[in-house]
CSV table of N, CA, C and O in Angstrom, one decimal:
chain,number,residue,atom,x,y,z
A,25,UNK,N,-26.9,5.2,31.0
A,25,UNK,CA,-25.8,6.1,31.0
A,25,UNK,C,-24.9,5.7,32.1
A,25,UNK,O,-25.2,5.5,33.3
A,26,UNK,N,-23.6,5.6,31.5
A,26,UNK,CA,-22.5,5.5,32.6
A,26,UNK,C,-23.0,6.4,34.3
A,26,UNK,O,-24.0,7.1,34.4
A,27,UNK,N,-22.4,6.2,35.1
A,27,UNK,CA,-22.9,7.0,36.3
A,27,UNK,C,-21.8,7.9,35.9
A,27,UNK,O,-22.5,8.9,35.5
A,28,UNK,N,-20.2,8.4,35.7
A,28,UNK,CA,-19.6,8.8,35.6
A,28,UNK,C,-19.8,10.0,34.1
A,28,UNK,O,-19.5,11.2,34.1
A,29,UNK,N,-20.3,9.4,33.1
A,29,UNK,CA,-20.6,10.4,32.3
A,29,UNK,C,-22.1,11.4,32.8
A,29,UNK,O,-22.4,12.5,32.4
A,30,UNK,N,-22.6,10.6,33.7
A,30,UNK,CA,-24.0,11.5,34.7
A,30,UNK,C,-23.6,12.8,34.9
A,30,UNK,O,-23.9,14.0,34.5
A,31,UNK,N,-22.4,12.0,36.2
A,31,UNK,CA,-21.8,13.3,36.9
A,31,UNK,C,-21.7,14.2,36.3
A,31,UNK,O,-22.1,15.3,36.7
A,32,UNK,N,-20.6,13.8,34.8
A,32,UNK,CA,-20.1,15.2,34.2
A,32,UNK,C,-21.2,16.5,33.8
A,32,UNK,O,-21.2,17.8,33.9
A,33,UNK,N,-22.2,15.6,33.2
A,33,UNK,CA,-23.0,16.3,32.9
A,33,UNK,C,-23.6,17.2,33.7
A,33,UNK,O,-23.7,18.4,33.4
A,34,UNK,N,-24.1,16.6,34.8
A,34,UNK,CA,-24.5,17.3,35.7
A,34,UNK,C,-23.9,18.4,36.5
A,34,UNK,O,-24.4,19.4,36.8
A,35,UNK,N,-22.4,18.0,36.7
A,35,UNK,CA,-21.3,19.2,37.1
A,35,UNK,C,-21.3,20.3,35.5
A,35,UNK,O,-21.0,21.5,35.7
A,36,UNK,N,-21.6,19.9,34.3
A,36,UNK,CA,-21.9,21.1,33.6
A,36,UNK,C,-22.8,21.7,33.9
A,36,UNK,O,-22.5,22.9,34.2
A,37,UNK,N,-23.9,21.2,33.9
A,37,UNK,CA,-25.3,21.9,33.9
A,37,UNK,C,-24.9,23.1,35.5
A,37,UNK,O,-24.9,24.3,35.7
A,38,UNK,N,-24.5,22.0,36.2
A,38,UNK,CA,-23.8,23.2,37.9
A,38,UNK,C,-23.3,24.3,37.6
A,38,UNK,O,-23.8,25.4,38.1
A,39,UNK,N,-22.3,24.3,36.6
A,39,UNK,CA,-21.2,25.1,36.0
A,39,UNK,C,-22.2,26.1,35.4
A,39,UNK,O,-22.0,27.2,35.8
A,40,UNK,N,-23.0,25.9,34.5
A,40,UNK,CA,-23.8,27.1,33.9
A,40,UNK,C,-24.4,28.0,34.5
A,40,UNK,O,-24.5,29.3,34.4
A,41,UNK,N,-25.2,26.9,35.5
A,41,UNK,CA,-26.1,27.9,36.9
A,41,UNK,C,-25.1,28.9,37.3
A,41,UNK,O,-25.2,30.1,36.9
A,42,UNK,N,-24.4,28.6,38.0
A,42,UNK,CA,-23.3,29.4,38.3
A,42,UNK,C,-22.8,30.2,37.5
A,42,UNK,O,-22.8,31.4,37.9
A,43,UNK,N,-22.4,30.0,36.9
A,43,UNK,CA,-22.2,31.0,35.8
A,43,UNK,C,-23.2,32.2,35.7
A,43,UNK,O,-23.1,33.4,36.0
A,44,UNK,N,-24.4,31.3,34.9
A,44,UNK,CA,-25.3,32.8,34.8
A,44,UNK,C,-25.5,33.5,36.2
A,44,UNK,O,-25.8,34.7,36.1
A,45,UNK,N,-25.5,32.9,37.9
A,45,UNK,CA,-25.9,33.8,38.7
A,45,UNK,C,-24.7,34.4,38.9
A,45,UNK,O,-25.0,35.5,39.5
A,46,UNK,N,-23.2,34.3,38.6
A,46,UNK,CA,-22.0,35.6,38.4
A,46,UNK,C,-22.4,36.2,38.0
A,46,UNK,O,-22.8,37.1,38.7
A,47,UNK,N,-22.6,36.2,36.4
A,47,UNK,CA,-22.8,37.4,35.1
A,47,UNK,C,-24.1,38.0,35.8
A,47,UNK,O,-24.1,39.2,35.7
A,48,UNK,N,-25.1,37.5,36.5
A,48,UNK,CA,-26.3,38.6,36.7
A,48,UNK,C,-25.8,39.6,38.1
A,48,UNK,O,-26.2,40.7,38.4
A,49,UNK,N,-25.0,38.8,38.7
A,49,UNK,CA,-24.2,39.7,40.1
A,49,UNK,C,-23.2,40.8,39.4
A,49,UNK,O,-23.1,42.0,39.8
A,50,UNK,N,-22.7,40.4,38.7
A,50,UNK,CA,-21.8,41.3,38.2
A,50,UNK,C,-20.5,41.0,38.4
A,50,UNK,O,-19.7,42.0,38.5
A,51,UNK,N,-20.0,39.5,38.3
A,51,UNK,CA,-19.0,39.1,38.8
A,51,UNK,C,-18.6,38.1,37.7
A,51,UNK,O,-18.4,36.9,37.9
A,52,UNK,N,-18.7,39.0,36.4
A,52,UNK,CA,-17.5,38.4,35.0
A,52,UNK,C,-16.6,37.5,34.7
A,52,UNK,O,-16.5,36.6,34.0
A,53,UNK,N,-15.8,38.1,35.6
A,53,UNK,CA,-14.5,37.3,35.6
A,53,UNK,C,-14.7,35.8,36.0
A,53,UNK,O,-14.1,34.9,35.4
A,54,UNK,N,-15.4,35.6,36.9
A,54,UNK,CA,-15.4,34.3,37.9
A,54,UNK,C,-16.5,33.7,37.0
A,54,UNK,O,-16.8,32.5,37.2
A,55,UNK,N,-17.4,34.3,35.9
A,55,UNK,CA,-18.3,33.8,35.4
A,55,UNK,C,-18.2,33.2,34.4
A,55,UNK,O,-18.9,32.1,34.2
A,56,UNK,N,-17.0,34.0,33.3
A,56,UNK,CA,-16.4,33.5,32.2
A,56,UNK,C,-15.8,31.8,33.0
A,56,UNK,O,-16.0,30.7,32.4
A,57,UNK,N,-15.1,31.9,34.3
A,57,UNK,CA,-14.0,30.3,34.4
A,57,UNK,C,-15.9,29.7,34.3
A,57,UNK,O,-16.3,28.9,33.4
A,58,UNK,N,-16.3,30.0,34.9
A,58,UNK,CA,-17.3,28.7,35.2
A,58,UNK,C,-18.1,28.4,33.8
A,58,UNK,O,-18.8,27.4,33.9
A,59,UNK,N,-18.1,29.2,32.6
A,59,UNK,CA,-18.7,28.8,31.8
A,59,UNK,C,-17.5,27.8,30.9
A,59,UNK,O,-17.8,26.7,30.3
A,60,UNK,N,-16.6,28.3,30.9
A,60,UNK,CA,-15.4,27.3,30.5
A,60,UNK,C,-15.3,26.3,31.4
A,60,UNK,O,-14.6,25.4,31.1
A,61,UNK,N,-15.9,26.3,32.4
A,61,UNK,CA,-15.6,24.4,32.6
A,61,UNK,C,-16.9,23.9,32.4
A,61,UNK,O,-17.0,22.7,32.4
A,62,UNK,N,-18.0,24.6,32.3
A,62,UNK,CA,-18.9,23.8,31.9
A,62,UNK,C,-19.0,23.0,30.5
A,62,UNK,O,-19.5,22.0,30.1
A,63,UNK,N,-18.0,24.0,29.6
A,63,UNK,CA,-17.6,22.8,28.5
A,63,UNK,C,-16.7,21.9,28.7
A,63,UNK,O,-16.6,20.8,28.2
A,64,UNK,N,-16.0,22.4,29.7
A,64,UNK,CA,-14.5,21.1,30.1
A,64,UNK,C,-15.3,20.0,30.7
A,64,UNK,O,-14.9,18.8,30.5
A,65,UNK,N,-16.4,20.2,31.3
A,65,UNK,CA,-17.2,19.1,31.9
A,65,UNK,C,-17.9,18.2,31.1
A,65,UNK,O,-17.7,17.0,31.3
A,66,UNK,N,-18.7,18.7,30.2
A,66,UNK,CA,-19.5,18.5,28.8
A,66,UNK,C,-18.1,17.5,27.7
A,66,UNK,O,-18.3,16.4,27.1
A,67,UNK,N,-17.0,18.2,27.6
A,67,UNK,CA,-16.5,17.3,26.9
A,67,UNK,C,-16.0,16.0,27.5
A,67,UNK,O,-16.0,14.9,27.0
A,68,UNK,N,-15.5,16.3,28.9
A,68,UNK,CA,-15.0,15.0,29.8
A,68,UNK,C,-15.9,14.1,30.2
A,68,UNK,O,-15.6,13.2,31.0
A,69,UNK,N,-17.2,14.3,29.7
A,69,UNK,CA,-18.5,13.6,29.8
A,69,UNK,C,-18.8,12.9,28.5
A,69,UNK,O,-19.6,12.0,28.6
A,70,UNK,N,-18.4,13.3,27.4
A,70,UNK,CA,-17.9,12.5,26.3
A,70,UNK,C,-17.1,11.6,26.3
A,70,UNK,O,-17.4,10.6,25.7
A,71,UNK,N,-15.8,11.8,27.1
A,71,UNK,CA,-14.4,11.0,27.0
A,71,UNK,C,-14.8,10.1,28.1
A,71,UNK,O,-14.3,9.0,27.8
A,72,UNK,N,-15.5,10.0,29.2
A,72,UNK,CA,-15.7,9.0,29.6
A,72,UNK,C,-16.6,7.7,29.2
A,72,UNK,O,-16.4,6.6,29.5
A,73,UNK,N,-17.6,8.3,28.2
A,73,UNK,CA,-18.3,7.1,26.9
A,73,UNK,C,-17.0,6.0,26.5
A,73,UNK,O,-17.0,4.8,26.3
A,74,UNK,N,-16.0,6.9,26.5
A,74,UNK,CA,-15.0,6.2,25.8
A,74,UNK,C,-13.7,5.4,26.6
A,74,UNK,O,-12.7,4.7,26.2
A,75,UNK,N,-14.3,5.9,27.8
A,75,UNK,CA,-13.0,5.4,28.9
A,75,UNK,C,-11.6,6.2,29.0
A,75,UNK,O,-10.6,5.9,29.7
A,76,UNK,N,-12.0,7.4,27.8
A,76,UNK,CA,-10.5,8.3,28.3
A,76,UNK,C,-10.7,9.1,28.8
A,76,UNK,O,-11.8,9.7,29.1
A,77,UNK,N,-9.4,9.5,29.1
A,77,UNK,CA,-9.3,10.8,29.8
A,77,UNK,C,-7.9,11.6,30.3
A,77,UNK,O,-6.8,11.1,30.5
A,78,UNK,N,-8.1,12.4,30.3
A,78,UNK,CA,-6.2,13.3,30.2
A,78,UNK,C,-5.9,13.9,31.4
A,78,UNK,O,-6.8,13.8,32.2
A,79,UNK,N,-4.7,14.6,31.8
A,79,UNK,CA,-4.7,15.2,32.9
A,79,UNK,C,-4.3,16.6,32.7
A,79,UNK,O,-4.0,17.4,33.6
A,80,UNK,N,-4.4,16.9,31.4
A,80,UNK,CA,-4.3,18.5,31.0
A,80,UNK,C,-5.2,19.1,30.4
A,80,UNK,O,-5.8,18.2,29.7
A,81,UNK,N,-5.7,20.0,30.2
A,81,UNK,CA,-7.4,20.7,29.6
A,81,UNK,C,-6.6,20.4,28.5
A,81,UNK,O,-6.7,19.2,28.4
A,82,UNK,N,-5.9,20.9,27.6
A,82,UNK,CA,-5.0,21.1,26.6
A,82,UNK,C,-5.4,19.6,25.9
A,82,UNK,O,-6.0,19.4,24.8
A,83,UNK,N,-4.9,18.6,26.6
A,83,UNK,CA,-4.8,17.4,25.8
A,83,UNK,C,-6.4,16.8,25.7
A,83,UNK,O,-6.6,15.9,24.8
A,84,UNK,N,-7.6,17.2,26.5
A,84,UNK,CA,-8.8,17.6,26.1
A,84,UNK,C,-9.7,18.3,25.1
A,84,UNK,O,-10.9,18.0,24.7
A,85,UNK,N,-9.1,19.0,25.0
A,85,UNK,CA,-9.3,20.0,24.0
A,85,UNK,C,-8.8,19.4,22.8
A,85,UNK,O,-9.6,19.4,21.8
A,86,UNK,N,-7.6,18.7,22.7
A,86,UNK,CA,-6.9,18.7,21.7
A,86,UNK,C,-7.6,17.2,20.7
A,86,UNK,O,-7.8,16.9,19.5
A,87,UNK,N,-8.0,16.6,22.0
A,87,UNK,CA,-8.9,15.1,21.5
A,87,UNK,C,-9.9,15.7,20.9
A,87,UNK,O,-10.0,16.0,19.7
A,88,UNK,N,-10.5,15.9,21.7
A,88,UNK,CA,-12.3,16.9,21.4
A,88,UNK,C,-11.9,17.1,20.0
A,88,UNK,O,-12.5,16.4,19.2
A,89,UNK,N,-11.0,18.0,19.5
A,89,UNK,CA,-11.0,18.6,18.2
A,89,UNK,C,-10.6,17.7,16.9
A,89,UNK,O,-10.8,18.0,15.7
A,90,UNK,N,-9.9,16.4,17.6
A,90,UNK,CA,-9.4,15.8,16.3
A,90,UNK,C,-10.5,14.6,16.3
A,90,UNK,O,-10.9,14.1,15.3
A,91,UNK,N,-10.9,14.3,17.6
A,91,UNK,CA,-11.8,13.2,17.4
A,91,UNK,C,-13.4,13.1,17.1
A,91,UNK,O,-13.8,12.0,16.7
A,92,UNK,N,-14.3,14.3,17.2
A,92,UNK,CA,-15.1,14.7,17.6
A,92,UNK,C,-15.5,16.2,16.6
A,92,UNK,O,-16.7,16.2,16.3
A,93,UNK,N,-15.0,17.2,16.1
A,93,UNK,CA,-14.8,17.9,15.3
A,93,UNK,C,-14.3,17.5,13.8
A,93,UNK,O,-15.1,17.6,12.8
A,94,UNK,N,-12.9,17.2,13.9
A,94,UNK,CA,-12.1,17.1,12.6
A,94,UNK,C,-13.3,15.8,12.0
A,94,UNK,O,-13.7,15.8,10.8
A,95,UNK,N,-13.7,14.9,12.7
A,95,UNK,CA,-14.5,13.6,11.9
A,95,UNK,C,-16.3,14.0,11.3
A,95,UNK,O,-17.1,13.3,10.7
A,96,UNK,N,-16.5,15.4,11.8
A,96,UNK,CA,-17.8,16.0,11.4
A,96,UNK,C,-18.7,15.6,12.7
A,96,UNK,O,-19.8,16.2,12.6
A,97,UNK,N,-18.7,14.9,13.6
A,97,UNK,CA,-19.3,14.6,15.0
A,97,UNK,C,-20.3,15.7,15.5
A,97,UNK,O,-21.3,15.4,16.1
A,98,UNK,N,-19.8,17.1,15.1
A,98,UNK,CA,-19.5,18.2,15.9
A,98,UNK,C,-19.2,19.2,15.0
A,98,UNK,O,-18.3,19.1,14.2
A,99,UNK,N,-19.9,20.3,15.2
A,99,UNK,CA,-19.8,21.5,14.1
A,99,UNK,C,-18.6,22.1,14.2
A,99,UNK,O,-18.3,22.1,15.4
A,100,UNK,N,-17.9,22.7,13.5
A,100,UNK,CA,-16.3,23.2,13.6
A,100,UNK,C,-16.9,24.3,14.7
A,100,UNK,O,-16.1,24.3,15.7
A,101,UNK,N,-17.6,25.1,14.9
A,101,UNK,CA,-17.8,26.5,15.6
A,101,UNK,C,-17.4,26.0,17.4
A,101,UNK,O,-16.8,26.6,18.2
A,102,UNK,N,-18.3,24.3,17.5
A,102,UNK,CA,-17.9,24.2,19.2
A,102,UNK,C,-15.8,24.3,19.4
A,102,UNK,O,-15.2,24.6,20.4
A,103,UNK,N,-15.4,24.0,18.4
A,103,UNK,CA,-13.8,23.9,18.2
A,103,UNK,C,-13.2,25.1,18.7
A,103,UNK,O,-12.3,25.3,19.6
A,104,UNK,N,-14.0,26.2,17.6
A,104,UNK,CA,-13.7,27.6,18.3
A,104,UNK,C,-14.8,28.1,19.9
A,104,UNK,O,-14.4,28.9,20.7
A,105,UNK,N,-15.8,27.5,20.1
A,105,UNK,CA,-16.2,28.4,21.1
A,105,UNK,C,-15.2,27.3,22.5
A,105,UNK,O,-15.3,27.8,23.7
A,106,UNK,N,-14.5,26.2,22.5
A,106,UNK,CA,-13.6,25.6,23.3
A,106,UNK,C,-12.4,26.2,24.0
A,106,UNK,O,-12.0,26.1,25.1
A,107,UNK,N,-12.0,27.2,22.6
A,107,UNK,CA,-11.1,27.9,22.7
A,107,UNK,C,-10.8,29.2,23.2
A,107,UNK,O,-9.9,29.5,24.0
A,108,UNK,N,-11.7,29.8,22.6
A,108,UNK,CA,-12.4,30.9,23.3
A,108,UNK,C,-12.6,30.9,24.9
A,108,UNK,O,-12.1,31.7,25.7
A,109,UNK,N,-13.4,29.9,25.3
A,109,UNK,CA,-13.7,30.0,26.7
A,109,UNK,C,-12.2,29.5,27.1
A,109,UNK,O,-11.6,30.3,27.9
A,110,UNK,N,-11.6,28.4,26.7
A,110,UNK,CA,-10.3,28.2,27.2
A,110,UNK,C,-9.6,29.4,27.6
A,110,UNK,O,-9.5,29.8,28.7
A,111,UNK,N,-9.0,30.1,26.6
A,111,UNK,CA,-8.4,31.5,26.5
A,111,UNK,C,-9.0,32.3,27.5
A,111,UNK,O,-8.5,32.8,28.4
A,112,UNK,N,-10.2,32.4,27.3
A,112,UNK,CA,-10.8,33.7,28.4
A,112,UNK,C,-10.6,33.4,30.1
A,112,UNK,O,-10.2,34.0,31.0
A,113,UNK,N,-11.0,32.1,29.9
A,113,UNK,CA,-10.9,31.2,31.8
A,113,UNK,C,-8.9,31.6,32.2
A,113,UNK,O,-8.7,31.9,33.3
A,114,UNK,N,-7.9,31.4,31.2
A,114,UNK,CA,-6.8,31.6,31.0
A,114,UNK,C,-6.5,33.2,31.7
A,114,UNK,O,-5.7,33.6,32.6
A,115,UNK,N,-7.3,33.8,31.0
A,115,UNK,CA,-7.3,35.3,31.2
A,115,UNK,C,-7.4,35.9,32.7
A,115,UNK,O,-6.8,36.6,33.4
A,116,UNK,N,-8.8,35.1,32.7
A,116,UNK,CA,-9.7,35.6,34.3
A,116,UNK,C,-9.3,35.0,35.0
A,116,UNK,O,-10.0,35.2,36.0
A,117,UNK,N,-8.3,34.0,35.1
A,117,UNK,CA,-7.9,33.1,36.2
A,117,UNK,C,-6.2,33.7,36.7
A,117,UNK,O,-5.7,33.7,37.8
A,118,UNK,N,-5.9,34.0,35.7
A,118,UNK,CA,-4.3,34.6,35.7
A,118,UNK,C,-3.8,35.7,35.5
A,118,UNK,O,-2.7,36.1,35.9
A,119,UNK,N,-4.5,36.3,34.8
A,119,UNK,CA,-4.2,37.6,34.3
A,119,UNK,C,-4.3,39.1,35.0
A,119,UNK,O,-5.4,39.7,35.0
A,120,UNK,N,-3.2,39.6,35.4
A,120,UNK,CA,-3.5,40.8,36.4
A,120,UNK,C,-4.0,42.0,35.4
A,120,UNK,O,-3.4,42.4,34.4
A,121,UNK,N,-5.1,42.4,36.0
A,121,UNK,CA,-5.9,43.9,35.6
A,121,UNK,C,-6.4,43.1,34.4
A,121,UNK,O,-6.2,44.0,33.5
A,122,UNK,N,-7.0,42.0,33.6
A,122,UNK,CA,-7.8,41.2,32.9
A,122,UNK,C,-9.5,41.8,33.2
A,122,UNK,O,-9.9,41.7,34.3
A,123,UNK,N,-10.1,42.4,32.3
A,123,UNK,CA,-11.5,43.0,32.5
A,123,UNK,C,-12.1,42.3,31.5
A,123,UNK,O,-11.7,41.9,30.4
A,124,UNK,N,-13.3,42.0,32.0
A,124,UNK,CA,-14.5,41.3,31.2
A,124,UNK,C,-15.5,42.2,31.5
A,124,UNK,O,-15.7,42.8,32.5
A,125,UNK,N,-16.1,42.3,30.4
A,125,UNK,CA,-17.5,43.1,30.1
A,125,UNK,C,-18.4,41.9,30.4
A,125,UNK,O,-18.1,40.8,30.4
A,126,UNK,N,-20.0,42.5,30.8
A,126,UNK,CA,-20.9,41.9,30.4
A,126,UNK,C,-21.3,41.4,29.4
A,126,UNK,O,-21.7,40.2,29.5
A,127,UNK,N,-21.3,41.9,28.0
A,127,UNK,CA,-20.9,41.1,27.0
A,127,UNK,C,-20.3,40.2,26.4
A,127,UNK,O,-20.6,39.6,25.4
A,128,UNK,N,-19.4,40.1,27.1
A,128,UNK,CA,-18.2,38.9,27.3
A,128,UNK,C,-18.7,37.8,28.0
A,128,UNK,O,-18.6,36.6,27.8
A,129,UNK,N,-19.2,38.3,29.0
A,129,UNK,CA,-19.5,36.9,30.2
A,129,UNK,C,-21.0,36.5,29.5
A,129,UNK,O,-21.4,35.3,29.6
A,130,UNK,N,-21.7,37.5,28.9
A,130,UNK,CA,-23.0,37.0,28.3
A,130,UNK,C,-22.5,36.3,26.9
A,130,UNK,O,-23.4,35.6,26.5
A,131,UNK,N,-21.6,36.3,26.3
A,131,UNK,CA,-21.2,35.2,24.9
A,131,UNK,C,-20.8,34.1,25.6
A,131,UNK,O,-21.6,33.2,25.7
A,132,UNK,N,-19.6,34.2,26.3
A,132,UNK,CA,-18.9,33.0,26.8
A,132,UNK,C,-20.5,32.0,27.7
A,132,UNK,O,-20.4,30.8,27.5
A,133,UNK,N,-21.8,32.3,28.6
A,133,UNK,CA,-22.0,31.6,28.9
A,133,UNK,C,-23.2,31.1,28.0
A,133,UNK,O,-23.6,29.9,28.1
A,134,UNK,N,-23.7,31.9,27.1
A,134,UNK,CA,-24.7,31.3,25.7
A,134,UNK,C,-23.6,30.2,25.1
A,134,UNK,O,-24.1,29.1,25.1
A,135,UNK,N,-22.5,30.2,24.5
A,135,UNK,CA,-21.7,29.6,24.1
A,135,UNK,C,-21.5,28.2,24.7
A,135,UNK,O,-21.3,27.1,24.1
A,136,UNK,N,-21.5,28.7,26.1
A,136,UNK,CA,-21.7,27.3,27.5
A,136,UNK,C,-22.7,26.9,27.1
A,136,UNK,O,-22.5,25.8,26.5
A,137,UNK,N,-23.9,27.3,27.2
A,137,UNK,CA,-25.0,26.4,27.1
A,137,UNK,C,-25.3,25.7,25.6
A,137,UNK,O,-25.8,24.6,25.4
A,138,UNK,N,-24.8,26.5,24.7
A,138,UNK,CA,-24.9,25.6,23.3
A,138,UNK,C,-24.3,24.5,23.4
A,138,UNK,O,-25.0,23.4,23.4
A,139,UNK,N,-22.9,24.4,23.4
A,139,UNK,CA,-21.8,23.7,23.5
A,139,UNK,C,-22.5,22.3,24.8
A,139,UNK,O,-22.5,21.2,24.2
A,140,UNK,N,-23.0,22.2,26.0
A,140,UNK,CA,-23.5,21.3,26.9
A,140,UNK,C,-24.7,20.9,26.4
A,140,UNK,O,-25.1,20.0,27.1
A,141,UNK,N,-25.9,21.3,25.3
A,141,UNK,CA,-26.5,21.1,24.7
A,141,UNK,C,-26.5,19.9,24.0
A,141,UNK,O,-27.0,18.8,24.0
A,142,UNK,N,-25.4,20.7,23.0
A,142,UNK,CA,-24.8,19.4,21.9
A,142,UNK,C,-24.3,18.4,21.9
A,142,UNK,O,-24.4,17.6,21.1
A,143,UNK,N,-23.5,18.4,23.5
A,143,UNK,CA,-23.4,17.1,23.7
A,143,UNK,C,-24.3,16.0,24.5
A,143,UNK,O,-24.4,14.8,24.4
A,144,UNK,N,-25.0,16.8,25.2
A,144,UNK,CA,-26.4,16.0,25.9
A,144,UNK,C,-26.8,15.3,24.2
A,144,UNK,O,-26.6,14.2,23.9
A,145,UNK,N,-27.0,15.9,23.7
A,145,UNK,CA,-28.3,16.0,22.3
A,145,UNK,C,-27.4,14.5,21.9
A,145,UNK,O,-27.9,13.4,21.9
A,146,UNK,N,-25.9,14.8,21.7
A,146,UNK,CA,-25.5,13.9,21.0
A,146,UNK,C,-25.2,12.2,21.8
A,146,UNK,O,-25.1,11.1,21.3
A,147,UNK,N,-25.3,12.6,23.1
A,147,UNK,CA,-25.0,11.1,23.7
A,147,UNK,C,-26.9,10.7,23.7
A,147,UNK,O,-27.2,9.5,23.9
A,148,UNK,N,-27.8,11.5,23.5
A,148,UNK,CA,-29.1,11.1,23.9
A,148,UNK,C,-28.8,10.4,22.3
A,148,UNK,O,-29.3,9.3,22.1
A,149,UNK,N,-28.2,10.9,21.5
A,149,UNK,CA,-29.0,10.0,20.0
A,149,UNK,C,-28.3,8.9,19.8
A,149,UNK,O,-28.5,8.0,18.9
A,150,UNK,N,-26.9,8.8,21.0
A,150,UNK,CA,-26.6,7.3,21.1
A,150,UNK,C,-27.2,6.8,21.6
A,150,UNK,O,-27.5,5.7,21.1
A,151,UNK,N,-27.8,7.1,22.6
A,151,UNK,CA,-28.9,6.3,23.6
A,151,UNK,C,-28.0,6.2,25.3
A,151,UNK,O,-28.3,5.5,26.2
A,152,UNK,N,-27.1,6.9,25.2
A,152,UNK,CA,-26.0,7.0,26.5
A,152,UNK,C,-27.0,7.9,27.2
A,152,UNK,O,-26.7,7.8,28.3
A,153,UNK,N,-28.2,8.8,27.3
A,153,UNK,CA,-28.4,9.7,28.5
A,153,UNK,C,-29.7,9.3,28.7
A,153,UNK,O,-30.5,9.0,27.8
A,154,UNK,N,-30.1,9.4,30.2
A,154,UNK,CA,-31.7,9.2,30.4
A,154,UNK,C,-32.0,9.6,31.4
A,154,UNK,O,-31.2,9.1,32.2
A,155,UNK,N,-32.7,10.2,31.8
A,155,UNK,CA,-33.6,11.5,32.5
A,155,UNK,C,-33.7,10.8,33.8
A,155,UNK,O,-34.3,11.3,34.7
């Protein structure tokens, strides 16, 4: 495996930790961003297999879904849970008087961890990841 697709990976896996120790503190808001970048991490750990890369989440997202999704790579649901966490990180990062439930920060970071799963799963069956 690239050293650079390592990293990403590993700054996901970071991102989830973190995450779940927010949501168990009680601190939602900050829990939802970090489970949204642990897919931002997870997919930019894909795009580097490929040598790309964007300078807007937007135009990440937007690859991910046409390249990776739209071709069956990738089950349509990571498309929407991309979005979701996009939108919510959007929310909790900008948004004045923005409330997240525990419920919310408990979807958004199961969602994280499916979503960083699938892509470990899928660079391991290229043969890109190794322990």
């Amino acid at each position: 495996m690239r050293d650079l697709t390592k990293y990403r990976l590993e700054a996901a896996a970071e991102r989830l930790t973190v995450s779940r120790n927010l949501a168990d503190g009680g601190h939602y808001k900050i829990s939802v961003t970090n489970s949204y970048y642990a897919i931002f991490n997870a997919v930019r750990a894909l795009l580097s297999e490929e040598y790309i890369d964007f300078k807007k989440h937007s135009a990440v997202i937007s690859y991910f879904r046409r390249e990776y999704v739209k071709t069956g790579l990738f089950d349509v649901k990571f498309s929407d849970y991309i979005g979701e966490a996009f939108s919510a990180r959007q929310y909790s990062d900008y948004a004045d008087f923005f409330i997240v439930s525990r419920e919310q920060a408990e979807t958004q970071y199961q969602h994280a961890v499916e979503f960083v799963a699938a892509v470990r799963n899928y660079l391991e069956g290229k043969g890109n990841v190794d322990d």
